[in-house]
Short mmCIF file of C-alpha atoms and ligand atoms in Angstrom, two decimals:
data_model
loop_
_atom_site.label_atom_id
_atom_site.label_comp_id
_atom_site.label_asym_id
_atom_site.label_seq_id
_atom_site.Cartn_x
_atom_site.Cartn_y
_atom_site.Cartn_z
CA MET A 1 -7.60 7.06 19.56
CA MET A 2 -7.70 3.41 20.95
CA VAL A 3 -4.03 2.05 21.22
CA PRO A 4 -3.91 -1.78 22.07
CA GLN A 5 -0.82 -2.65 24.73
CA SER A 6 1.53 -5.52 23.63
CA PRO A 7 0.27 -8.02 23.47
CA THR A 8 -3.29 -7.89 22.78
CA ALA A 9 -5.47 -10.62 24.58
CA THR A 10 -6.71 -11.88 21.64
CA GLN A 11 -3.90 -12.08 19.76
CA ARG A 12 -2.72 -15.79 18.40
CA PRO A 13 0.98 -15.67 20.06
CA ASP A 14 2.35 -18.13 17.10
CA ALA A 15 0.51 -15.76 14.11
CA PHE A 16 3.76 -14.77 12.72
CA MET A 17 6.75 -16.62 12.77
CA ARG A 18 10.01 -14.95 13.12
CA ALA A 19 12.01 -14.09 9.65
CA ARG A 20 14.42 -17.15 8.81
CA GLY A 21 16.80 -17.97 5.86
CA ARG A 22 15.95 -15.83 2.57
CA ALA A 23 12.91 -14.41 4.04
CA MET A 24 12.83 -10.74 4.69
CA ASN A 25 9.99 -10.42 6.65
CA PRO A 26 8.14 -12.75 9.41
CA ARG A 27 6.22 -15.10 7.70
CA VAL A 28 2.48 -16.42 8.17
CA GLN A 29 1.87 -20.67 8.85
CA ASN A 30 -1.21 -20.64 9.68
CA TRP A 31 -3.92 -17.95 8.77
CA GLN A 32 -6.78 -19.23 11.31
CA GLY A 33 -8.22 -16.71 13.39
CA LEU A 34 -5.66 -13.86 12.09
CA ARG A 35 -6.88 -10.34 12.13
CA VAL A 36 -6.39 -8.76 8.52
CA TRP A 37 -7.79 -5.74 7.27
CA VAL A 38 -8.09 -5.87 3.41
CA ILE A 39 -9.15 -1.70 2.37
CA GLY A 40 -9.99 -2.01 -1.50
CA ALA A 41 -11.93 -5.33 -0.91
CA SER A 42 -15.05 -4.66 -3.07
CA THR A 43 -14.00 -5.88 -6.37
CA GLY A 44 -11.08 -7.17 -8.51
CA ILE A 45 -7.56 -8.30 -6.58
CA GLY A 46 -9.18 -6.58 -2.67
CA ALA A 47 -11.78 -8.73 -3.21
CA GLU A 48 -10.85 -12.01 -4.28
CA THR A 49 -8.02 -12.05 -1.66
CA ALA A 50 -10.34 -11.14 1.31
CA ARG A 51 -12.41 -14.18 -0.33
CA LEU A 52 -9.19 -17.02 0.01
CA LEU A 53 -8.61 -15.19 3.73
CA LEU A 54 -11.70 -16.45 5.00
CA ALA A 55 -11.84 -19.61 3.52
CA LYS A 56 -8.57 -20.33 4.96
CA GLY A 57 -9.92 -19.63 8.29
CA ALA A 58 -9.36 -15.38 8.90
CA ARG A 59 -10.97 -12.87 10.54
CA VAL A 60 -11.48 -10.44 7.60
CA ALA A 61 -12.25 -6.22 8.25
CA LEU A 62 -13.25 -5.34 4.43
CA SER A 63 -13.68 -1.53 3.25
CA ALA A 64 -14.20 0.21 0.55
CA ARG A 65 -16.92 2.64 -0.60
CA ASN A 66 -19.22 0.51 -2.26
CA THR A 67 -20.94 -1.39 1.23
CA ALA A 68 -23.62 -3.81 -0.87
CA ALA A 69 -20.07 -4.98 -3.05
CA LEU A 70 -18.22 -5.69 0.58
CA GLU A 71 -21.17 -7.41 1.56
CA ASP A 72 -21.30 -9.57 -0.67
CA VAL A 73 -17.62 -10.29 -0.43
CA ALA A 74 -18.35 -11.13 3.31
CA GLY A 75 -21.13 -13.20 2.05
CA GLY A 76 -22.36 -13.75 5.75
CA ASN A 77 -19.41 -15.26 6.98
CA THR A 78 -19.15 -14.53 10.75
CA GLN A 79 -15.60 -14.18 10.37
CA ALA A 80 -16.14 -11.06 8.18
CA LEU A 81 -16.66 -7.31 8.92
CA VAL A 82 -17.69 -4.54 6.86
CA LEU A 83 -16.50 -1.40 7.54
CA PRO A 84 -17.11 1.04 4.52
CA LEU A 85 -14.69 4.06 4.02
CA ASP A 86 -13.78 6.52 1.41
CA ILE A 87 -9.51 6.30 1.07
CA THR A 88 -9.37 9.42 0.87
CA VAL A 89 -11.04 10.79 3.88
CA HIS A 90 -8.35 10.01 6.65
CA ALA A 91 -11.00 10.66 9.32
CA GLU A 92 -13.42 7.47 7.56
CA VAL A 93 -10.14 5.55 7.78
CA ALA A 94 -9.76 6.72 11.14
CA ALA A 95 -13.28 5.72 12.20
CA ALA A 96 -13.18 2.49 10.29
CA HIS A 97 -9.83 1.70 12.53
CA GLU A 98 -11.72 2.37 15.53
CA ARG A 99 -14.39 0.15 15.07
CA LEU A 100 -12.17 -2.50 13.81
CA LEU A 101 -9.82 -2.31 17.59
CA SER A 102 -13.41 -2.17 19.25
CA ALA A 103 -14.23 -5.44 17.31
CA TRP A 104 -10.96 -7.29 17.80
CA GLN A 105 -8.71 -5.19 20.05
CA GLY A 106 -6.20 -5.39 17.45
CA VAL A 107 -5.06 -5.85 14.09
CA ASP A 108 -2.10 -8.59 12.51
CA LEU A 109 -2.22 -7.32 9.14
CA VAL A 110 -3.20 -4.41 7.22
CA LEU A 111 -3.26 -4.76 3.12
CA ILE A 112 -3.90 -1.82 1.51
CA VAL A 113 -5.22 -2.64 -2.05
CA ALA A 114 -7.40 0.64 -3.03
CA GLY A 115 -6.63 2.08 -6.16
CA ALA A 116 -7.45 4.27 -8.98
CA TYR A 117 -6.29 3.76 -12.48
CA VAL A 118 -6.57 5.75 -15.72
CA GLU A 119 -4.71 5.92 -18.94
CA MET A 120 -3.01 9.62 -19.79
CA ARG A 121 -0.98 11.20 -21.93
CA ALA A 122 0.87 14.36 -22.32
CA ASP A 123 -1.21 16.38 -24.40
CA HIS A 124 -4.46 15.44 -22.20
CA LEU A 125 -3.52 15.87 -18.66
CA ASP A 126 -6.95 16.61 -16.79
CA MET A 127 -6.06 18.36 -13.15
CA LYS A 128 -9.41 16.51 -11.83
CA VAL A 129 -7.97 12.90 -12.70
CA ILE A 130 -4.62 13.44 -11.76
CA ASP A 131 -6.06 15.02 -8.30
CA LYS A 132 -8.03 11.48 -8.12
CA ILE A 133 -5.73 9.40 -8.60
CA LEU A 134 -3.25 11.09 -6.28
CA ASP A 135 -6.12 10.71 -3.60
CA VAL A 136 -6.54 7.46 -3.97
CA ASN A 137 -3.20 5.88 -4.62
CA LEU A 138 -0.92 8.27 -2.81
CA ARG A 139 -2.61 9.86 -0.17
CA GLY A 140 -4.91 7.14 1.21
CA ALA A 141 -2.04 4.94 1.77
CA PHE A 142 -0.59 7.62 4.25
CA HIS A 143 -3.88 7.86 5.50
CA CYS A 144 -4.22 4.03 6.26
CA LEU A 145 -0.48 4.10 7.19
CA GLU A 146 -1.30 7.29 9.50
CA THR A 147 -3.87 5.18 11.22
CA VAL A 148 -2.81 1.53 11.68
CA LEU A 149 1.34 2.02 12.75
CA PRO A 150 1.04 3.34 16.34
CA THR A 151 -1.53 0.21 16.46
CA LEU A 152 1.18 -2.18 15.07
CA ILE A 153 4.14 -0.77 16.69
CA ALA A 154 2.37 -0.75 20.13
CA GLN A 155 1.79 -4.81 19.41
CA GLY A 156 4.87 -5.15 18.58
CA GLN A 157 3.73 -8.16 16.02
CA GLY A 158 2.17 -7.93 12.45
CA GLY A 159 2.41 -6.25 9.04
CA ILE A 160 1.21 -4.39 6.29
CA GLY A 161 1.43 -5.22 2.75
CA ILE A 162 0.82 -2.39 0.00
CA VAL A 163 -0.07 -3.44 -3.40
CA SER A 164 1.85 -0.90 -6.00
CA SER A 165 2.18 -2.10 -9.49
CA VAL A 166 5.36 -3.37 -11.98
CA ALA A 167 4.01 0.38 -13.75
CA GLY A 168 5.89 1.57 -10.50
CA LEU A 169 9.46 -0.29 -11.33
CA SER A 170 9.72 2.52 -14.40
CA GLY A 171 8.34 4.96 -16.68
CA LEU A 172 5.72 3.22 -19.31
CA PRO A 173 3.49 4.91 -21.98
CA LYS A 174 -0.08 5.94 -20.88
CA ALA A 175 0.90 5.83 -16.97
CA LEU A 176 1.55 9.77 -16.88
CA VAL A 177 -0.19 9.93 -12.90
CA TYR A 178 -0.82 6.34 -12.27
CA GLY A 179 2.65 5.16 -12.51
CA PRO A 180 4.78 7.68 -10.32
CA THR A 181 2.04 7.16 -8.11
CA LYS A 182 2.97 3.33 -7.98
CA ALA A 183 6.64 4.54 -7.93
CA ALA A 184 5.84 6.41 -4.69
CA LEU A 185 4.23 3.45 -3.28
CA ILE A 186 7.41 1.39 -4.24
CA ASN A 187 9.93 3.97 -2.18
CA LEU A 188 7.35 3.92 0.59
CA CYS A 189 7.49 0.51 1.46
CA GLU A 190 11.90 0.39 1.32
CA SER A 191 11.71 3.84 3.49
CA LEU A 192 8.97 1.89 5.80
CA TYR A 193 11.16 -1.47 6.11
CA PHE A 194 13.79 0.35 7.69
CA ASP A 195 11.53 1.60 10.36
CA LEU A 196 9.30 -1.52 10.56
CA SER A 197 11.82 -4.47 10.11
CA PRO A 198 13.96 -3.99 13.38
CA ARG A 199 10.60 -3.83 15.35
CA GLY A 200 9.56 -7.13 13.91
CA LEU A 201 6.93 -5.45 12.04
CA GLY A 202 6.61 -6.88 8.35
CA ILE A 203 6.47 -4.92 4.94
CA TYR A 204 5.07 -6.68 2.01
CA LEU A 205 5.47 -4.49 -0.90
CA ILE A 206 3.65 -6.31 -3.75
CA ASN A 207 3.85 -5.31 -7.36
CA PRO A 208 1.40 -7.14 -9.35
CA GLY A 209 2.11 -7.06 -13.22
CA PHE A 210 -1.69 -7.38 -15.46
CA VAL A 211 -4.80 -8.98 -13.46
CA GLU A 212 -8.10 -9.66 -14.97
CA THR A 213 -10.36 -7.17 -12.74
CA PRO A 214 -13.00 -4.38 -13.49
CA ALA A 215 -9.63 -1.66 -13.40
CA THR A 216 -8.09 -3.53 -16.68
CA ALA A 217 -11.17 -4.12 -18.28
CA GLY A 218 -11.46 -1.39 -20.47
CA ASN A 219 -7.50 -1.70 -21.98
CA THR A 220 -7.23 -1.91 -25.33
CA PHE A 221 -4.06 -3.15 -25.33
CA ALA A 222 -2.34 -5.81 -25.63
CA MET A 223 -1.97 -7.41 -21.22
CA PRO A 224 1.34 -9.79 -21.82
CA GLY A 225 0.59 -12.63 -19.13
CA LEU A 226 -2.73 -11.01 -17.83
CA ILE A 227 -3.51 -13.66 -14.86
CA SER A 228 -7.10 -13.62 -12.80
CA ALA A 229 -7.87 -11.86 -9.74
CA GLU A 230 -7.70 -15.25 -7.68
CA ARG A 231 -4.58 -16.30 -8.69
CA ALA A 232 -3.05 -13.09 -8.09
CA ALA A 233 -5.00 -13.25 -4.26
CA ALA A 234 -2.93 -16.73 -4.45
CA GLU A 235 -0.05 -15.35 -5.16
CA ILE A 236 -0.11 -12.35 -2.89
CA LEU A 237 -1.02 -14.68 0.29
CA SER A 238 1.46 -16.97 -0.63
CA GLY A 239 3.97 -14.50 -0.96
CA ILE A 240 3.58 -13.33 2.68
CA GLU A 241 3.54 -17.05 4.10
CA ARG A 242 7.11 -16.64 2.93
CA GLY A 243 7.77 -13.56 3.99
CA ARG A 244 9.10 -12.22 0.74
CA PHE A 245 9.93 -8.15 1.00
CA HIS A 246 8.88 -7.82 -2.63
CA ILE A 247 6.07 -10.13 -3.92
CA HIS A 248 5.30 -9.46 -7.68
CA PHE A 249 3.74 -11.79 -9.94
CA PRO A 250 3.15 -13.31 -12.52
CA LYS A 251 6.96 -13.99 -12.88
CA ARG A 252 7.76 -14.51 -16.38
CA PHE A 253 6.12 -10.68 -16.74
CA THR A 254 7.32 -9.03 -14.16
CA ASN A 255 11.10 -10.68 -13.97
CA TRP A 256 11.28 -9.23 -17.69
CA LEU A 257 10.10 -5.38 -16.39
CA ARG A 258 12.57 -5.77 -13.84
CA PHE A 259 15.26 -6.81 -16.34
CA ALA A 260 14.59 -3.85 -18.87
CA ARG A 261 14.52 -1.05 -15.61
CA LEU A 262 18.23 -2.34 -15.19
CA LEU A 263 19.29 -1.41 -18.99
CA PRO A 264 20.59 1.84 -20.28
CA TYR A 265 17.62 4.14 -21.14
CA ARG A 266 18.68 4.54 -24.59
CA TRP A 267 18.23 0.57 -24.72
CA TYR A 268 15.20 0.74 -22.55
CA PHE A 269 13.39 3.25 -24.32
CA SER A 270 13.66 1.71 -27.51
CA LEU A 271 12.57 -1.16 -26.09
CA ILE A 272 9.33 -0.52 -24.14
CA HIS A 273 8.31 1.34 -27.72
CA LYS A 274 9.36 -1.50 -29.68
CA VAL A 275 6.87 -3.79 -27.33
CA THR A 276 3.91 -1.44 -26.90
CA GLY A 277 4.05 0.09 -30.20
CA LEU A 278 3.64 3.75 -28.27
N1 NAP B 1 -5.33 -4.80 -12.47
C1 NAP B 1 -4.35 -5.12 -12.64
O1 NAP B 1 -3.62 -5.30 -13.71
C2 NAP B 1 -3.57 -4.19 -11.91
C3 NAP B 1 -1.98 -4.87 -11.72
C4 NAP B 1 -1.25 -3.58 -11.04
C5 NAP B 1 -1.63 -3.23 -9.66
N2 NAP B 1 -2.83 -3.31 -9.49
C6 NAP B 1 -3.05 -2.82 -8.55
O2 NAP B 1 -4.54 -3.32 -7.39
C7 NAP B 1 -5.27 -2.78 -6.80
C8 NAP B 1 -6.49 -3.44 -6.74
O3 NAP B 1 -6.53 -2.95 -8.18
P1 NAP B 1 -8.07 -4.13 -8.95
O4 NAP B 1 -7.16 -4.39 -10.79
O5 NAP B 1 -8.51 -5.31 -8.36
O6 NAP B 1 -9.30 -2.62 -9.30
P2 NAP B 1 -10.56 -2.37 -9.00
O7 NAP B 1 -11.25 -3.99 -9.23
O8 NAP B 1 -10.97 -1.32 -9.32
O9 NAP B 1 -10.72 -2.33 -7.22
C9 NAP B 1 -10.46 -1.45 -6.68
C10 NAP B 1 -10.72 -1.37 -5.28
O10 NAP B 1 -10.56 0.06 -4.97
C11 NAP B 1 -11.19 0.15 -3.91
N3 NAP B 1 -11.09 1.78 -4.33
C12 NAP B 1 -10.83 2.89 -5.06
N4 NAP B 1 -11.26 3.97 -5.08
C13 NAP B 1 -11.40 3.93 -3.48
C14 NAP B 1 -11.75 4.89 -2.50
N5 NAP B 1 -11.89 6.39 -2.69
N6 NAP B 1 -11.88 4.55 -1.43
C15 NAP B 1 -11.40 2.97 -0.50
N7 NAP B 1 -11.88 2.18 -1.48
C16 NAP B 1 -11.47 2.67 -2.81
C17 NAP B 1 -11.87 0.02 -4.89
O11 NAP B 1 -13.59 0.28 -4.20
P3 NAP B 1 -14.86 1.16 -4.15
O12 NAP B 1 -15.25 1.35 -5.38
O13 NAP B 1 -15.83 0.31 -3.81
O14 NAP B 1 -14.43 2.25 -3.20
C18 NAP B 1 -12.09 -1.26 -5.11
O15 NAP B 1 -12.28 -2.25 -4.26
C19 NAP B 1 -4.98 -1.27 -7.21
O16 NAP B 1 -4.27 -0.49 -6.04
C20 NAP B 1 -4.60 -1.21 -8.52
O17 NAP B 1 -3.60 -0.12 -8.99
C21 NAP B 1 -3.59 -3.60 -10.23
#
């Protein structure tokens, strides 16, 4: 495996600013030339984040299964590198990482955005769907971490952002499988912070509320605080620029849920039932 020495020849020494003040993570002040790998960049939040990064002058590697959609997001930009992969196949993630290192000799920021969402309730458990969600959301994240962490640790500079969800903050109706995978990602980011922060590496926990994307297009229930994927992308990059650990949005919705989860269970269940009717 190709692991770059620290620091790499093409690495911008000023790419990340040290954590300072309220910042728990390194801050990005200038995206120009930064090497960012967006995994899950073909549609929705990942696609808009990749587009915004390209617009800000970053070099962006775009990964997901749908190559044509990735090419479309890349839009012929010479700063873009299309690296198709299936996140559930470790060998494909590792091969894409090798290609990325050959092209860039290192990576500054890895954003794990890929995710699968399917509603599920206790009377309709389906092992095929359960395995798929666990594979994409959880095992997929570990495939990426196992692949990129040696590179980031050897560089001694850079960061990882993992897109979880506010559905991982506490149990919600219809999120019987999706919710636990997202709760695990929140726990994973918290655990990673202990290992990565002392090494000067950033770990950004990203918890969106409802975002208008293909994943939510089929939702039949009301989605309070729904925002566009463009707005979600701007929130993610702004959170990283400020060196936040917990990047959550839109605040009017996510803060409400963060408060609700602090309530005693009796009140929590009653409140969520009242609000959702479920
Ligand atoms: N939308 C929301 O309201 C919301 C709220 C909270 C959190 N999130 C999270 O945000 C992330 C992005 O979701 P989204 O709403 O933007 O959904 P989306 O438009 O469906 O995007 C999902 C992305 O994941 C990729 N993906 C799925 N399975 C994959 C696989 N096996 N290998 C590689 N890539 C795979 C898809 O690409 P391919 O199909 O081309 O592989 C696509 O790029 C997810 O982690 C989701 O859980 C979304």
